[in-house]
PDB file of C-alpha atoms in Angstrom:
ATOM      1  CA  GLY A 103     -15.638   7.437  18.228  1.00 53.00           C
ATOM      2  CA  GLY A 104     -13.146   4.949  16.791  1.00 59.00           C
ATOM      3  CA  ASN A 105      -9.729   3.883  17.750  1.00 62.00           C
ATOM      4  CA  ASN A 106      -7.886   5.432  14.734  1.00 63.00           C
ATOM      5  CA  TRP A 107      -6.238   2.150  13.699  1.00 65.00           C
ATOM      6  CA  SER A 108      -4.570   1.561  10.339  1.00 65.00           C
ATOM      7  CA  SER A 109      -2.175  -0.873   8.650  1.00 66.00           C
ATOM      8  CA  TYR A 110       1.342   0.000   7.546  1.00 69.00           C
ATOM      9  CA  PHE A 111       3.423  -1.757   4.935  1.00 71.00           C
ATOM     10  CA  LYS A 112       7.215  -1.554   5.024  1.00 73.00           C
ATOM     11  CA  VAL A 113       9.694  -2.975   2.548  1.00 74.00           C
ATOM     12  CA  PHE A 114      13.240  -3.763   3.609  1.00 74.00           C
ATOM     13  CA  TYR A 115      15.791  -3.701   0.808  1.00 71.00           C
ATOM     14  CA  GLN A 116      19.561  -3.586   1.194  1.00 72.00           C
ATOM     15  CA  ASN A 117      19.453  -2.520   4.866  1.00 72.00           C
ATOM     16  CA  LYS A 118      16.992   0.316   4.153  1.00 73.00           C
ATOM     17  CA  ALA A 119      13.338   0.361   5.239  1.00 71.00           C
ATOM     18  CA  THR A 120      10.710   2.147   3.184  1.00 71.00           C
ATOM     19  CA  GLU A 121       7.236   2.746   4.579  1.00 71.00           C
ATOM     20  CA  LEU A 122       5.021   2.720   1.533  1.00 68.00           C
ATOM     21  CA  ASN A 123       1.753   4.005   2.907  1.00 65.00           C
ATOM     22  CA  SER A 124      -0.937   3.644   5.517  1.00 67.00           C
ATOM     23  CA  TYR A 125      -3.682   1.312   4.335  1.00 66.00           C
ATOM     24  CA  PRO A 126      -7.053   0.794   6.005  1.00 74.00           C
ATOM     25  CA  ILE A 127      -7.305  -2.898   5.020  1.00 84.00           C
ATOM     26  CA  ILE A 128      -4.674  -4.929   3.150  1.00 85.00           C
ATOM     27  CA  GLU A 129      -6.141  -8.027   1.500  1.00 90.00           C
ATOM     28  CA  ASN A 130      -3.264  -9.288  -0.644  1.00 91.00           C
ATOM     29  CA  ILE A 131       0.361  -8.516  -1.497  1.00 89.00           C
ATOM     30  CA  LYS A 132       2.082  -9.900  -4.603  1.00 93.00           C
ATOM     31  CA  MET A 133       5.591  -9.356  -5.875  1.00 90.00           C
ATOM     32  CA  LYS A 134       6.733 -10.191  -9.390  1.00 91.00           C
ATOM     33  CA  GLU A 135      10.099  -9.108 -10.742  1.00 87.00           C
ATOM     34  CA  ASN A 136      10.479  -5.494  -9.539  1.00 85.00           C
ATOM     35  CA  ILE A 137       6.750  -4.801  -9.011  1.00 90.00           C
ATOM     36  CA  ILE A 138       4.859  -4.967  -5.690  1.00 89.00           C
ATOM     37  CA  LYS A 139       1.045  -4.959  -5.955  1.00 91.00           C
ATOM     38  CA  ILE A 140      -1.102  -4.409  -2.890  1.00 89.00           C
ATOM     39  CA  THR A 141      -4.855  -4.946  -3.041  1.00 90.00           C
ATOM     40  CA  GLY A 142      -7.149  -3.788  -0.300  1.00 89.00           C
ATOM     41  CA  ILE A 143      -9.987  -1.579   0.759  1.00 91.00           C
ATOM     42  CA  ASP A 144      -9.648   2.198   1.141  1.00 88.00           C
ATOM     43  CA  TYR A 145     -12.030   4.968   2.160  1.00 88.00           C
ATOM     44  CA  LYS A 146     -14.439   6.732  -0.155  1.00 91.00           C
ATOM     45  CA  ASP A 147     -15.103  10.361   0.757  1.00 91.00           C
ATOM     46  CA  THR A 148     -18.529   9.316   2.036  1.00 94.00           C
ATOM     47  CA  ASP A 149     -17.407   6.309   4.134  1.00 89.00           C
ATOM     48  CA  PRO A 150     -17.530   6.530   7.924  1.00 86.00           C
ATOM     49  CA  HIS A 151     -14.119   6.067   9.563  1.00 78.00           C
ATOM     50  CA  CYS A 152     -15.118   2.600  10.760  1.00 81.00           C
ATOM     51  CA  CYS A 153     -15.995   1.148   7.399  1.00 86.00           C
ATOM     52  CA  PRO A 154     -13.910   1.611   4.220  1.00 88.00           C
ATOM     53  CA  THR A 155     -15.622   0.243   1.086  1.00 94.00           C
ATOM     54  CA  LEU A 156     -13.469   1.237  -1.914  1.00 94.00           C
ATOM     55  CA  LYS A 157     -11.655  -1.734  -3.510  1.00 95.00           C
ATOM     56  CA  LYS A 158      -8.248  -0.504  -4.622  1.00 91.00           C
ATOM     57  CA  THR A 159      -4.873  -1.648  -5.962  1.00 92.00           C
ATOM     58  CA  TRP A 160      -1.588   0.124  -5.260  1.00 88.00           C
ATOM     59  CA  ALA A 161       1.551  -0.714  -7.228  1.00 91.00           C
ATOM     60  CA  TYR A 162       5.219   0.069  -6.621  1.00 89.00           C
ATOM     61  CA  LYS A 163       8.374  -0.686  -8.570  1.00 90.00           C
ATOM     62  CA  LEU A 164      12.001  -0.861  -7.612  1.00 83.00           C
ATOM     63  CA  GLU A 165      13.843   1.851  -9.515  1.00 83.00           C
ATOM     64  CA  GLU A 166      17.522   2.602  -8.880  1.00 79.00           C
ATOM     65  CA  GLY A 167      17.295   1.122  -5.384  1.00 75.00           C
ATOM     66  CA  GLU A 168      14.176   3.132  -4.430  1.00 79.00           C
ATOM     67  CA  LEU A 169      10.519   2.110  -4.327  1.00 82.00           C
ATOM     68  CA  VAL A 170       8.390   4.346  -6.544  1.00 86.00           C
ATOM     69  CA  GLU A 171       4.603   4.290  -6.715  1.00 87.00           C
ATOM     70  CA  ILE A 172       3.236   3.426 -10.142  1.00 91.00           C
ATOM     71  CA  LYS A 173       0.459   5.911 -10.860  1.00 83.00           C
ATOM     72  CA  LYS A 174      -2.421   4.799 -13.030  1.00 71.00           C
TER      73      LYS A 174
END
């Protein structure tokens, strides 16, 4: 079994909270100008729920007061 844990990342901007996503493991968060980059480890389709192995980067930008994911 597992305990179904995960990490959440919220950004607070002008009295509004935005929950960006649920991340298995967050390793680093960087912000430069209007871009937030989150690096971490996510699940591959073949990973057991205990052990994510996929290195990944998520990026968001501030656009008209809203956080928008930057798709690659």
